[in-house]
Tab-separated table of N, CA and C in Angstrom:
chain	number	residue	atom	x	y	z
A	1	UNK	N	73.482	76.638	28.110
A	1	UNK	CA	73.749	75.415	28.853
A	1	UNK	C	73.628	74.230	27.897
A	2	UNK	N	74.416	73.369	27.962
A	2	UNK	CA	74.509	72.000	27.071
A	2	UNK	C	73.260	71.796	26.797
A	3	UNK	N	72.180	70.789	28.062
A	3	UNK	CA	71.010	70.179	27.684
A	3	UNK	C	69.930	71.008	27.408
A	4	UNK	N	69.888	72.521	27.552
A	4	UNK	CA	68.923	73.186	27.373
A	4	UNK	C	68.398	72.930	25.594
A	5	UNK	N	68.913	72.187	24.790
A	5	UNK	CA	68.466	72.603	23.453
A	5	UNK	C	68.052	72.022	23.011
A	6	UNK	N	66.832	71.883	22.497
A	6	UNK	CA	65.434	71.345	22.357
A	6	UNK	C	65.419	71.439	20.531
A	7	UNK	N	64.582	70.911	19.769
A	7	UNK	CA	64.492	70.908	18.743
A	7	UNK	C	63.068	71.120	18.069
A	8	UNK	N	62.352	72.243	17.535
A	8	UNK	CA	61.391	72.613	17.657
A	8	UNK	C	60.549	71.793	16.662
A	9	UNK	N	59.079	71.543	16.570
A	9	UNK	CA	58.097	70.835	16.230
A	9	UNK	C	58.305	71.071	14.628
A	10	UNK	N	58.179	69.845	13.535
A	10	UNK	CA	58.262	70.348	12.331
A	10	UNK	C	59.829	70.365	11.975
A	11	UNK	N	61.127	70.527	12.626
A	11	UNK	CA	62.527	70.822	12.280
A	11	UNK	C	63.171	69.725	11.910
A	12	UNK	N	63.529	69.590	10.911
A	12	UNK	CA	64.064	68.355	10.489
A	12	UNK	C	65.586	68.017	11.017
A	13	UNK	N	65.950	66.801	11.699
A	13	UNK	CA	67.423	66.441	12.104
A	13	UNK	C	68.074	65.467	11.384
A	14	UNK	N	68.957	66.350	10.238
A	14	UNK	CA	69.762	65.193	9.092
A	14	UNK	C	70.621	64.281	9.951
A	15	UNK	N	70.723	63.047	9.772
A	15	UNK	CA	71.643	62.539	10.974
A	15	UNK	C	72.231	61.110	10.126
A	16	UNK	N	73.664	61.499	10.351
A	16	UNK	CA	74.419	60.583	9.767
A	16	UNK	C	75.128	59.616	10.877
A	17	UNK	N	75.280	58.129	10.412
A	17	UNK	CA	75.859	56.757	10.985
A	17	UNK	C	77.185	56.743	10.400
A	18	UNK	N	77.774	56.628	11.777
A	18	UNK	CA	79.482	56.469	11.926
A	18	UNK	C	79.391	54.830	12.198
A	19	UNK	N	79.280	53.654	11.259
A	19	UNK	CA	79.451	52.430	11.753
A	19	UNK	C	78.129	52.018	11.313
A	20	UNK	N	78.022	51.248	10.442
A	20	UNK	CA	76.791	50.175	9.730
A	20	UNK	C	76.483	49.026	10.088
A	21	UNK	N	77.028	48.673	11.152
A	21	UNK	CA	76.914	47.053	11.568
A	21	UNK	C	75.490	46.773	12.178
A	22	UNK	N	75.566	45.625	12.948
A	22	UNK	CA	74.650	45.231	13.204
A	22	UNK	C	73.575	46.432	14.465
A	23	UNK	N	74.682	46.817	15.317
A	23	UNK	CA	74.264	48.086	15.940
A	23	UNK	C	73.868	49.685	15.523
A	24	UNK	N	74.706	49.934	14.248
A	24	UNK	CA	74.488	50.587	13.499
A	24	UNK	C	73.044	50.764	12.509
A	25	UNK	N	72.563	49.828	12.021
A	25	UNK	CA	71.710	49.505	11.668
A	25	UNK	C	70.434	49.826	12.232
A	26	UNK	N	70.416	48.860	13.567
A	26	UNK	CA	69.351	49.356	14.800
A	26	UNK	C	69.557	50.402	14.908
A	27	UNK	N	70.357	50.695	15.692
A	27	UNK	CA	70.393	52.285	16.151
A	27	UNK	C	69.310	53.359	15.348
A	28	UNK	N	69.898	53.781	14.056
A	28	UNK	CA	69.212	54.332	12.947
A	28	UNK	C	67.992	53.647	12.445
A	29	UNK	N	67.483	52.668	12.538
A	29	UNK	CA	65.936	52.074	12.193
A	29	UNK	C	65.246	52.723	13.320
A	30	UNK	N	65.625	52.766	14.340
A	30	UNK	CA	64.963	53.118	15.693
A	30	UNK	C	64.785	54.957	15.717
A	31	UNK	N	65.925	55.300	15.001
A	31	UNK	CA	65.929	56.682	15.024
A	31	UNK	C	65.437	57.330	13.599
A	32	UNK	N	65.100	56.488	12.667
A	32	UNK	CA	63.995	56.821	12.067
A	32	UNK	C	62.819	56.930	12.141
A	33	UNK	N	62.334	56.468	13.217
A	33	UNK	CA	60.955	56.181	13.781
A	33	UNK	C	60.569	57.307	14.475
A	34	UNK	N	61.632	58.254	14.860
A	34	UNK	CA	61.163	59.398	15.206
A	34	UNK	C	60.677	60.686	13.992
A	35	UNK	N	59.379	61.622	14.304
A	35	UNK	CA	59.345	62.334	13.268
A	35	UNK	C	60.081	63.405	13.029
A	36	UNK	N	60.619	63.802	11.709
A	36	UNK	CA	61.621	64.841	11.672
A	36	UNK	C	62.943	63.987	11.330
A	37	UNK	N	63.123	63.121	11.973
A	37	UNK	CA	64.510	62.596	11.599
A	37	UNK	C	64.704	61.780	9.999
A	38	UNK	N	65.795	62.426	9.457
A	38	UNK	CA	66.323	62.086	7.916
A	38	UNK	C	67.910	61.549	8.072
A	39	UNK	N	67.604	60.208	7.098
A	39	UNK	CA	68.927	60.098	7.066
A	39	UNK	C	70.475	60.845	6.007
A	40	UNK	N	71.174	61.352	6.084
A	40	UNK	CA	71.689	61.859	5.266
A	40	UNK	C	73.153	61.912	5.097
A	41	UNK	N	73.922	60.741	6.084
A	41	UNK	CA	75.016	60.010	5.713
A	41	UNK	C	75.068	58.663	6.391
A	42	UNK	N	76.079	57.900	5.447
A	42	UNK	CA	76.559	56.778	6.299
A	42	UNK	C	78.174	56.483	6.092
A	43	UNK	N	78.880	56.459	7.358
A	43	UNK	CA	80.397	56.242	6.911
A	43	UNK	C	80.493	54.737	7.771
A	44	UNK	N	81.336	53.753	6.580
A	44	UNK	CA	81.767	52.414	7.229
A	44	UNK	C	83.101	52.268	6.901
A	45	UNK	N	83.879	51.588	7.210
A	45	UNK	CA	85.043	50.933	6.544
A	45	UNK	C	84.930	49.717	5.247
A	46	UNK	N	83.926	49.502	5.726
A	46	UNK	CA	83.421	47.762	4.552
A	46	UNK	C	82.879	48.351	3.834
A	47	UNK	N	82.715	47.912	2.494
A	47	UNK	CA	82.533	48.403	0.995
A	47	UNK	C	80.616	47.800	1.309
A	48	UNK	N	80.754	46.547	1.838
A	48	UNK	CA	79.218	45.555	1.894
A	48	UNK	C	78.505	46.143	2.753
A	49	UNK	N	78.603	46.846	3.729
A	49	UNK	CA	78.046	47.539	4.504
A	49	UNK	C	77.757	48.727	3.919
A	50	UNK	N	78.424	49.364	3.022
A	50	UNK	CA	78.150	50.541	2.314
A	50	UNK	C	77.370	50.159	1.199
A	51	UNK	N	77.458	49.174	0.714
A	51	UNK	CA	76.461	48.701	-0.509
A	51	UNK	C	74.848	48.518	0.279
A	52	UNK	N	75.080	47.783	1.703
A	52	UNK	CA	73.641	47.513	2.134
A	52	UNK	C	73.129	48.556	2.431
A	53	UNK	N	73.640	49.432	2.638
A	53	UNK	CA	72.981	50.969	3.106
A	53	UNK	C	72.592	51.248	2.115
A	54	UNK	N	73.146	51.706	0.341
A	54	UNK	CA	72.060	52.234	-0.010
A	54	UNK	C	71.460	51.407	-1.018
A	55	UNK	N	71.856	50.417	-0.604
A	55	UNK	CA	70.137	49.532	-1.010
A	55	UNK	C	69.166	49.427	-0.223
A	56	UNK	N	69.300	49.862	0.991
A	56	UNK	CA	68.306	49.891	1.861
A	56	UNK	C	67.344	51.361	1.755
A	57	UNK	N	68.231	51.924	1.463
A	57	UNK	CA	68.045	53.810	1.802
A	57	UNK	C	68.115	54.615	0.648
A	58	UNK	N	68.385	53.669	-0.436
A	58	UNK	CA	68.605	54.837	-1.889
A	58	UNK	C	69.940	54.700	-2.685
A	59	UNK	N	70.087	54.874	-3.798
A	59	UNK	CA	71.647	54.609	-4.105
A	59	UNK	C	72.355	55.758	-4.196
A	60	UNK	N	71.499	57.017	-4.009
A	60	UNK	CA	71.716	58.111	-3.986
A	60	UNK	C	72.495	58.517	-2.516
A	61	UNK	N	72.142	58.045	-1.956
A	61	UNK	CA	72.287	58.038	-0.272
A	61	UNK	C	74.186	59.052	-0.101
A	62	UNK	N	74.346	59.249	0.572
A	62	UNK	CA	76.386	59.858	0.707
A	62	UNK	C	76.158	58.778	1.940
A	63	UNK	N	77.776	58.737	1.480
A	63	UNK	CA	78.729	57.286	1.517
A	63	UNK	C	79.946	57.651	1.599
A	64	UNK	N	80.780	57.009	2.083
A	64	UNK	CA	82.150	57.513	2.892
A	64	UNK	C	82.805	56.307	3.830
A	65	UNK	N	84.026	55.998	3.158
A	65	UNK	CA	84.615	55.399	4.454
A	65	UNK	C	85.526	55.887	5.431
A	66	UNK	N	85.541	57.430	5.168
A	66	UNK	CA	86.329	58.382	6.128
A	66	UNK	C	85.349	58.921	7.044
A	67	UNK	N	85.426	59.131	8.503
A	67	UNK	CA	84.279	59.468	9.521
A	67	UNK	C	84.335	60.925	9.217
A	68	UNK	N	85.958	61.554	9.076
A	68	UNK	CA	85.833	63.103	9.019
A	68	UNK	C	85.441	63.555	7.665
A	69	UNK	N	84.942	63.188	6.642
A	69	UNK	CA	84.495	63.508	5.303
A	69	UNK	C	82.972	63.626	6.109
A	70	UNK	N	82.584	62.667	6.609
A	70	UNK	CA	80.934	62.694	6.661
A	70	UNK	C	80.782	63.613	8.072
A	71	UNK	N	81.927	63.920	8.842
A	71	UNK	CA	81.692	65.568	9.596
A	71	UNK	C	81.954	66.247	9.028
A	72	UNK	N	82.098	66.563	7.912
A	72	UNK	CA	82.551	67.833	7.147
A	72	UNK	C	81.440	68.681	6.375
A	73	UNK	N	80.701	67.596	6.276
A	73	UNK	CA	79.132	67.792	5.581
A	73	UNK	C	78.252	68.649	6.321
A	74	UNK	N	78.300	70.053	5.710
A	74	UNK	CA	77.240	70.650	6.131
A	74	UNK	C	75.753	70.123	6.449
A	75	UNK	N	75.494	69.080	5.819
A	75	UNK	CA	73.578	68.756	5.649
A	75	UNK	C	73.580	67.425	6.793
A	76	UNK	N	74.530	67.504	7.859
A	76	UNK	CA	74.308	66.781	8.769
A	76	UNK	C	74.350	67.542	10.221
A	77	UNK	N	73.430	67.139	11.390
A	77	UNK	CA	73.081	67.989	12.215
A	77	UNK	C	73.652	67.258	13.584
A	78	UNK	N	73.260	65.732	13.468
A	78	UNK	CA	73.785	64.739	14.250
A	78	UNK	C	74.057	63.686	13.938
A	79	UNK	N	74.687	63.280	14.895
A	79	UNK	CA	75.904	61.679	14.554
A	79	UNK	C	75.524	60.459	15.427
A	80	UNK	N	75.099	58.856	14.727
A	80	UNK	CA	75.290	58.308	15.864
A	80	UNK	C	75.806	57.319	15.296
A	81	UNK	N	77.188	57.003	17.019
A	81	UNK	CA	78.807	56.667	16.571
A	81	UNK	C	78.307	55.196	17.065
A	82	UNK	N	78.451	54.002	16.448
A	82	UNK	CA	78.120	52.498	16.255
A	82	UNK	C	79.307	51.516	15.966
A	83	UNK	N	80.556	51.998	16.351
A	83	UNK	CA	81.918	51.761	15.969
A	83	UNK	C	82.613	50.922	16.935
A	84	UNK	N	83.781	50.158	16.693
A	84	UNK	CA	84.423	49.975	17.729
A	84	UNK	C	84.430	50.689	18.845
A	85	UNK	N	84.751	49.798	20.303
A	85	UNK	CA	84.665	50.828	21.256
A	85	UNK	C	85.892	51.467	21.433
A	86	UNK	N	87.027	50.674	20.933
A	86	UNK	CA	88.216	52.056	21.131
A	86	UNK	C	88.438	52.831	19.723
A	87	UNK	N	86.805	53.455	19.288
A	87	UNK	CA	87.223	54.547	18.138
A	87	UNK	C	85.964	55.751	18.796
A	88	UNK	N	85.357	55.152	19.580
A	88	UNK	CA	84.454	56.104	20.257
A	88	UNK	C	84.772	57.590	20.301
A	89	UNK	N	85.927	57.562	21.269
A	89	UNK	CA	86.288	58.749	21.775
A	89	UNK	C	87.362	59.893	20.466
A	90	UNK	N	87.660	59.407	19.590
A	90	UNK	CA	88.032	60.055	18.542
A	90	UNK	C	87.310	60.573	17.451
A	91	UNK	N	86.260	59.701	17.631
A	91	UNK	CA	85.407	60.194	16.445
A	91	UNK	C	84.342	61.041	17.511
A	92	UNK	N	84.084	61.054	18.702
A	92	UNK	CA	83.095	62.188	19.380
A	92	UNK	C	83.723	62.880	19.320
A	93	UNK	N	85.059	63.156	20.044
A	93	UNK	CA	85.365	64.440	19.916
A	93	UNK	C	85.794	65.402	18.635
A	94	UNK	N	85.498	64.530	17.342
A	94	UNK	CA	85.952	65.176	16.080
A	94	UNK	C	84.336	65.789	15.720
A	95	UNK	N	83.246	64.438	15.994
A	95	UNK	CA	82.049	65.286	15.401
A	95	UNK	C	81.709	66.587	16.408
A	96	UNK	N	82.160	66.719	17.695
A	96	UNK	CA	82.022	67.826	18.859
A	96	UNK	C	82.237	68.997	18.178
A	97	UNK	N	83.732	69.129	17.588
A	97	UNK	CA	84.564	69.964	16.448
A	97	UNK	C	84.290	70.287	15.570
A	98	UNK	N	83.321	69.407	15.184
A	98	UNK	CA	82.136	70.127	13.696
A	98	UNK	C	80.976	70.338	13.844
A	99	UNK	N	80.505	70.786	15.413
A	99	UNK	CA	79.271	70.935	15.878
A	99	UNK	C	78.373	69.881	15.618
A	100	UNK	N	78.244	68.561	15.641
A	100	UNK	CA	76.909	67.673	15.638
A	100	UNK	C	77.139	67.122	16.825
A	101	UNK	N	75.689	67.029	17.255
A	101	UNK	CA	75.260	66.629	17.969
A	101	UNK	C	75.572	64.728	17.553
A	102	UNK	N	75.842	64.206	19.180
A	102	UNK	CA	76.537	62.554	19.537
A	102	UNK	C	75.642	62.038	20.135
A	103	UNK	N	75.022	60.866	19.422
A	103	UNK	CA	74.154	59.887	20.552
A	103	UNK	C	75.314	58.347	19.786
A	104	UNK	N	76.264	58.262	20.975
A	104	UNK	CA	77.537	57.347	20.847
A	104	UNK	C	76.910	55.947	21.668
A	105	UNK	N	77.159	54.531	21.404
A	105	UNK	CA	76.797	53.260	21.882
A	105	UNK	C	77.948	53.699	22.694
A	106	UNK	N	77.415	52.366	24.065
A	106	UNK	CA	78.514	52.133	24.904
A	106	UNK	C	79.155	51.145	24.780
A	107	UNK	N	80.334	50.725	25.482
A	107	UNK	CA	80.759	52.216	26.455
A	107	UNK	C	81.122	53.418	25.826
A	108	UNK	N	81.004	54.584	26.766
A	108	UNK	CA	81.499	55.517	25.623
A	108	UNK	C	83.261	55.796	25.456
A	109	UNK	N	83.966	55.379	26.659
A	109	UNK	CA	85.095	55.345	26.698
A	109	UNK	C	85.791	53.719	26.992
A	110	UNK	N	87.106	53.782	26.992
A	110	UNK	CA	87.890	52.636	28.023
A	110	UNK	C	88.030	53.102	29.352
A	111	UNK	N	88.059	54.673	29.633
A	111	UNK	CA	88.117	54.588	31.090
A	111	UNK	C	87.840	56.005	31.483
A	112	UNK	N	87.890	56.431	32.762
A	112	UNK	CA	86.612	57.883	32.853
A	112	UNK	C	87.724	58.280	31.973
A	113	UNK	N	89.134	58.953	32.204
A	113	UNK	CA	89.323	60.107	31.499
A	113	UNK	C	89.348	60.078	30.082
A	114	UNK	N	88.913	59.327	29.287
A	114	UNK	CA	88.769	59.627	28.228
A	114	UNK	C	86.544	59.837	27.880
A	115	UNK	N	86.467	59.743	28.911
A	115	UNK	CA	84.792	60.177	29.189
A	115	UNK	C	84.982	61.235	29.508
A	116	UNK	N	85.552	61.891	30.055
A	116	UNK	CA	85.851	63.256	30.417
A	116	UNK	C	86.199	63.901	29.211
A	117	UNK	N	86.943	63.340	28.662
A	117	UNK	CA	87.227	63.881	27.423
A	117	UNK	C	86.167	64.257	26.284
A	118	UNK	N	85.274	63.442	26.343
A	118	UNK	CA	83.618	63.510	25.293
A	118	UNK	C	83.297	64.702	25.809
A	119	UNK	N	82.885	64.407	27.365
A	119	UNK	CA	82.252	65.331	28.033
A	119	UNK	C	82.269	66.930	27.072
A	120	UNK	N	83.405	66.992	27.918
A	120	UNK	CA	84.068	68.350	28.000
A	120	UNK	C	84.062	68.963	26.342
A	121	UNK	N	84.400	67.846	25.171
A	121	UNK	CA	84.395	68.605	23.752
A	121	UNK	C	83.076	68.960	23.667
A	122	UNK	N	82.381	68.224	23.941
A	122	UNK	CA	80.765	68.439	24.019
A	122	UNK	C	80.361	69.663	24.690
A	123	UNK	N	80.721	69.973	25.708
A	123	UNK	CA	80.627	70.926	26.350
A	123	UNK	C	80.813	72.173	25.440
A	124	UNK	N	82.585	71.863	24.964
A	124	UNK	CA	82.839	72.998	24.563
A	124	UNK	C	82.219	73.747	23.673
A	125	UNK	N	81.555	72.626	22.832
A	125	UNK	CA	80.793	72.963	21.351
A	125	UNK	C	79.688	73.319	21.762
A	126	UNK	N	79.390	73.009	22.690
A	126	UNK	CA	77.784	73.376	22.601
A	126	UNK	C	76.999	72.401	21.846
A	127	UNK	N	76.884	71.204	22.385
A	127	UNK	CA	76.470	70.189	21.761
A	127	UNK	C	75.909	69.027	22.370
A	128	UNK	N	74.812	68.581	21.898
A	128	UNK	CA	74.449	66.793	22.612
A	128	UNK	C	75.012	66.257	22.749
A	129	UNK	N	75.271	65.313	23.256
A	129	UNK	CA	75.954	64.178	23.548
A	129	UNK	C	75.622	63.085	24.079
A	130	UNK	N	74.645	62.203	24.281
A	130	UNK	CA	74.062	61.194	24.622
A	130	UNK	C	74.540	59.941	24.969
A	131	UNK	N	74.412	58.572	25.272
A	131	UNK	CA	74.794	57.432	25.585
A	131	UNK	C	73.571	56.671	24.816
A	132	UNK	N	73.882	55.658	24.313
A	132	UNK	CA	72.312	55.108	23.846
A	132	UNK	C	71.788	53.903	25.126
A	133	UNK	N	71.115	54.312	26.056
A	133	UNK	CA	70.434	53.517	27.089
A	133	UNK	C	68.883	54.303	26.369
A	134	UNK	N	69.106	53.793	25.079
A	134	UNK	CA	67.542	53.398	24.221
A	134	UNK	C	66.096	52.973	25.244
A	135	UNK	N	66.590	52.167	26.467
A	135	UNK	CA	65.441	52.035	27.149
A	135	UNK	C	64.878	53.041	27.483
A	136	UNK	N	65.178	54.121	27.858
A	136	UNK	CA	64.860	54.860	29.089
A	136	UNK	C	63.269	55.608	28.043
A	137	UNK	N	63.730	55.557	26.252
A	137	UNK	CA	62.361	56.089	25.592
A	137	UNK	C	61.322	54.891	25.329
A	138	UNK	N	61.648	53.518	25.816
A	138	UNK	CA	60.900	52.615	25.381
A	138	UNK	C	59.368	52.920	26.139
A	139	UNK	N	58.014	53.005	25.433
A	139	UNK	CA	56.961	53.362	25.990
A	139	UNK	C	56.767	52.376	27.327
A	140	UNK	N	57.222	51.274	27.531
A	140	UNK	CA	57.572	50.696	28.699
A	140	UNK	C	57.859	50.954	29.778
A	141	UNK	N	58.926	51.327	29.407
A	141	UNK	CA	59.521	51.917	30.796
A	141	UNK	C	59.411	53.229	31.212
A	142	UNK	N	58.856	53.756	30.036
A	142	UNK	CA	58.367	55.527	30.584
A	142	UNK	C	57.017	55.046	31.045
A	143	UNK	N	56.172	53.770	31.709
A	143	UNK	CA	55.121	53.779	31.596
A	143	UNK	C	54.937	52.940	33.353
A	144	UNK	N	56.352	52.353	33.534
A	144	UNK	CA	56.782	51.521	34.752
A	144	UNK	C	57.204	52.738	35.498
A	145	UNK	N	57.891	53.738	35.195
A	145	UNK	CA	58.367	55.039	35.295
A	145	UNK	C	57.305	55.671	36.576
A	146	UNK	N	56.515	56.059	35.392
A	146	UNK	CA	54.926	56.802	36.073
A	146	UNK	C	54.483	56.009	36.715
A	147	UNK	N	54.168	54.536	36.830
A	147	UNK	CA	53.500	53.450	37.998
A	147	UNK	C	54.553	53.917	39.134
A	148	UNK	N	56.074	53.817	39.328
A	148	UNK	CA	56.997	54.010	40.090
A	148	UNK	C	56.632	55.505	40.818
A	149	UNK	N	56.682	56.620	39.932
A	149	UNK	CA	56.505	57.887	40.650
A	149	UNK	C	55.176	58.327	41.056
A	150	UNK	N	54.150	57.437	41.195
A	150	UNK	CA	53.055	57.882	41.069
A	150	UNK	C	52.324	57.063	42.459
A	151	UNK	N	53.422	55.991	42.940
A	151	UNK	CA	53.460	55.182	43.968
A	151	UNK	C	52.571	54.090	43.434
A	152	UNK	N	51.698	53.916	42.777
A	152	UNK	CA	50.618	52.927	42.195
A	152	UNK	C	51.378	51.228	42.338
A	153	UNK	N	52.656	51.297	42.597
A	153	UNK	CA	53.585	50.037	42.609
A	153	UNK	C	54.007	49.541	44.325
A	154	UNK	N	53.372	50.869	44.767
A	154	UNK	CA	54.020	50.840	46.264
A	154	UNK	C	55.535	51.287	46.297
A	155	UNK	N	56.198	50.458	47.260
A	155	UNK	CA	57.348	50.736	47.466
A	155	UNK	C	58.043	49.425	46.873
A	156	UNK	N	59.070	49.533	45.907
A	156	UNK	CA	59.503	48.190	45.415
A	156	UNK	C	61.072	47.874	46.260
A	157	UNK	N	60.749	46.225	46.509
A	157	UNK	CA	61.748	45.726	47.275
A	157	UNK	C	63.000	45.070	45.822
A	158	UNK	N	62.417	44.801	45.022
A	158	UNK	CA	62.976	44.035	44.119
A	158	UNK	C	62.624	44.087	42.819
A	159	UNK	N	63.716	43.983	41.340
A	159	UNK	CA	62.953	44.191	40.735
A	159	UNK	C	64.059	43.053	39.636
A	160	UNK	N	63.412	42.747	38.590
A	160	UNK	CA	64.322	42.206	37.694
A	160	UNK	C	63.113	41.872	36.173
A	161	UNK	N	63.559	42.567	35.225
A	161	UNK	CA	63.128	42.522	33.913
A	161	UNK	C	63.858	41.619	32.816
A	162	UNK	N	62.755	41.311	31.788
A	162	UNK	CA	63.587	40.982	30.637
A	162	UNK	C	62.582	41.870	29.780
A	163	UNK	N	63.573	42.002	28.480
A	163	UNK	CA	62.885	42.889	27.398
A	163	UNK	C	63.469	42.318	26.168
A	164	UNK	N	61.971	42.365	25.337
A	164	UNK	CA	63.183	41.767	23.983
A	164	UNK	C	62.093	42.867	22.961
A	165	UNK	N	63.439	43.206	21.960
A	165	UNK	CA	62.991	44.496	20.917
A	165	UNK	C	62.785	43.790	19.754
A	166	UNK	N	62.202	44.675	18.859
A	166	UNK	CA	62.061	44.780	17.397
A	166	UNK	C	61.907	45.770	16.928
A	167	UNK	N	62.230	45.586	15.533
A	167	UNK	CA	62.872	46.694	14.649
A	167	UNK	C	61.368	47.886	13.799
């Protein structure tokens, strides 16, 4: 089954950035913060974006301004796609095709059937596929979460947040 696949304690997840921008960036600072996770590509179109990466990360770093060169790479496990939103759905369903696992920004499509379309390559591969609604791991809201299911909040009539991040 798709979501059944878990990643065991200690296993390292090489994970390469499709898109260096400003979302790109976050994305992967945030997903370094998890343990186990290595970075081990970055593909952009801009040469400056590829220079800031591996001055940030090494000069050694792989680098690519083709998305399917950096799916081609065996020493990558997962992808997260930080790109225009109408390149989303071409580049998921290509990394689907080379088995990595997709945690893609939204939207993930222009319209369902080309969400259907992620879906389903995802499916086919046997593969993650994610949306980045980044909140849902913020210790915050897994913490408003448990006040919510635990009733400690009561019953809420209304609700409205602000949240502001750092890196």
């Amino acid at each position: 089954m798709l979501y059944e696949k878990r990643v065991s304690v200690g296993e390292k997840i090489r994970l390469g950035v499709i898109g260096f921008g400003v979302q790109g960036h976050f994305d992967l600072a945030t997903a370094l913060k998890v343990p186990g996770v290595e970075l081990a590509g970055i593909c952009d179109l801009y040469t400056g974006r590829i220079e800031n990466a591996k001055e940030l990360y090494g000069k050694d770093l792989y680098t690519t301004r083709n998305y399917k060169e950096l799916l081609d790479r065996a020493d990558i496990d997962a992808v997260i796609i930080a790109t225009p939103n109408f390149t989303h759905v071409p580049q998921a369903v290509a990394a689907a095709a080379h088995g990595k696992h997709i945690m893609c920004e939204k939207p993930l499509g222009l319209h369902a059937g080309e969400v259907r379309e992620m879906y389903r390559a995802a499916q086919a591969a046997d593969v993650v596929h994610m949306t980045a609604f980044t909140y849902r791991f913020a210790p915050s809201m897994r913490y408003l979460k448990h006040l919510l299911q635990t009733g400690a909040l009561g019953t809420p009539r209304h609700f409205r947040s602000q949240r502001f991040l750092d890196l």
